[in-house]
C-alpha cells in the first residue's frame, strides 16, 4: 500500500473535520434543546400516555439497520427517540426506582459527553477526578463516617455490591484472596436479608464464595431481618464448619423499601467480628433529609455502604457511591501493577481507577455536583421528603377503602397493595393499567401472594394522581 503525501493527509483531515464544525453543533443542539423542551411539556400532560405501549417487534422494525438505512439528521432521530421512549417525567411513571432528573442534567451530560474525559487518572480528567472526591466525601459525611473513610463512584448498585463485597473478602478471608483466591476450602459465609436485592448474592457467586455461601435471613412482618433468626443461623453455620464473615442489611429493600435495624446489626457484627455491609442503593437518599435520616440510624457503624445517586438523589443513570468506613479496605481491594496507567505502590486519591472496577469511566460526579451547587442539597432533601410523605398519604387512601389492602406501612416511597381478590386479578389489573398508559406500575410476589407495587420518585406525581390510579384499578374489570 502506497503512503499518502502530507498534502493528501491534510486534505483528508480537513474533510473529516466537517463533522466537528462548532457552528453545526450549535445549530443541532439548539434544535434538540427545543425538542427536549417540548418533551418535558408533553410529559406534564396527564392525558398523554406514560409510554407508547408499542410491541417490541414492531418497534424493532421501525429502527432499521444503522448502516443500510437512509442518512438522517440527529434531531430527526432524537425526535423519534423521545416519541418512542417511556417518559419518566410523566406524573404517572410510578413503576420503577428510576429518577426523573431535573433538566439541568441535560446540559451537564452534553458537556460531559463532548469532553469525554475518563475518570481513571488525574491528568486525563482533572476536574472530574476532583469532583468525584468532593462528592464521595459529601456522601461519607452524610453517612456519618469519620476522617478515615474512603470511597469511589461506580456504574450502578450491582457493581457497587461486588466492589464492597470484594473489599470484605480481602479483609475477612484468612489468606490473600486477591492473590491466591480462596485457598484451603475456606467456607466463607454471608448472611443476607431474605429481602436483599439479587445483586448481593450475585456478587458472592462472582467472588468465588459460591451462591451457597449466601444464607438468607428471614424477615418479620415489616420485612426487617429477624435478629433472633440471624443468631440461630450464625450458630448453625459455625456448627457446620462454615466461617461467617459478613451481614448484608437493607436500608430500603427493593420490594417494600423497608429498613433493617442497622444499630442492632452493627452490635451483632461487632460481637462476632463480622463485616456489616449496608445496601442503601435505594434508601441512602434519606440521609440528606432531616425528616427521614433516622431510618438509617447506625449506618455510620457499617464497614461498607452502597448508595445509588441515580435513585433518590435525582441523578441520571448511573452514579453509585461505594463508601467504606476505613479507606484502606478499598485501596487493597484492587491491587494490580499497570505501568501503562497507574502509579506504583499505594495509589494517591487522584487516581480513581485504582479503587473501582472500571478503567474508562464517565464523569459520574458532575451532574450530582452541579445539582447540589445549583438547586442545593435542601432541594434534593425536599424531593426525598415529598416522595416519602406522598407514599404515606397514599397508604392512608388505600386503608380508607374496603376494596383495597395495604401490605405494610411504607417506610420510604415504595407502596405495595392489592385490590381484594385473587392473584390473577392483580396481574390482569397491572397489565390493563400499563396498556391504557395513564400509569406505569409494577408488581411483586410477597408472602406467597401477588402485590401491586408503586415507587414514587417523581415530584410531579400528586396525591390526586394516586386517587385516580385507585379509581382506575377499582372500576376496570380486567
Ligand atoms: C436495594 C437495591 N440494591 C441494589 C440495586 C441494584 O442497583 P443498580 O440497578 O443500580 O445496579 C437495586 C436496584 O433496584 C436496589 O433496589
Coordinates of N, CA and C in Angstrom, one line a residue, residues 69 104 141 225 245 251 310 330 343 379 405 416 457-458 464:
X69 N -29.7 1.9 6.5 CA -30.9 2.9 6.5 C -30.4 4.2 5.8
X104 N -31.6 20.3 34.3 CA -30.2 20.8 34.2 C -29.2 19.7 33.9
X141 N -19.8 12.0 54.6 CA -20.2 12.8 55.7 C -21.7 12.6 56.0
X225 N -35.0 -7.8 58.9 CA -34.3 -9.0 59.3 C -34.6 -9.3 60.8
X245 N -18.7 -14.4 57.8 CA -17.8 -13.2 57.6 C -18.6 -11.9 57.5
X251 N -31.1 -0.9 53.6 CA -31.6 0.4 54.0 C -32.4 0.9 52.8
X310 N -28.5 7.6 41.4 CA -29.5 7.6 40.3 C -30.8 7.1 40.8
X330 N -10.7 -0.3 50.6 CA -10.9 -0.2 49.2 C -9.6 -0.1 48.5
X343 N 0.2 4.6 39.0 CA 1.5 4.8 39.7 C 1.8 3.5 40.5
X379 N -32.9 21.2 48.3 CA -33.9 20.9 47.3 C -34.0 19.3 47.1
X405 N -56.2 -3.4 49.8 CA -55.5 -3.9 51.0 C -54.0 -3.4 50.9
X416 N -46.7 -1.2 48.5 CA -47.3 -2.5 47.9 C -48.7 -2.6 48.4
X457 N -41.2 8.4 42.7 CA -39.8 9.1 42.6 C -40.0 10.5 42.1
X458 N -41.1 10.8 41.4 CA -41.2 12.0 40.6 C -41.9 13.1 41.4
X464 N -53.6 13.4 43.9 CA -54.8 13.2 43.0 C -54.5 12.1 42.0

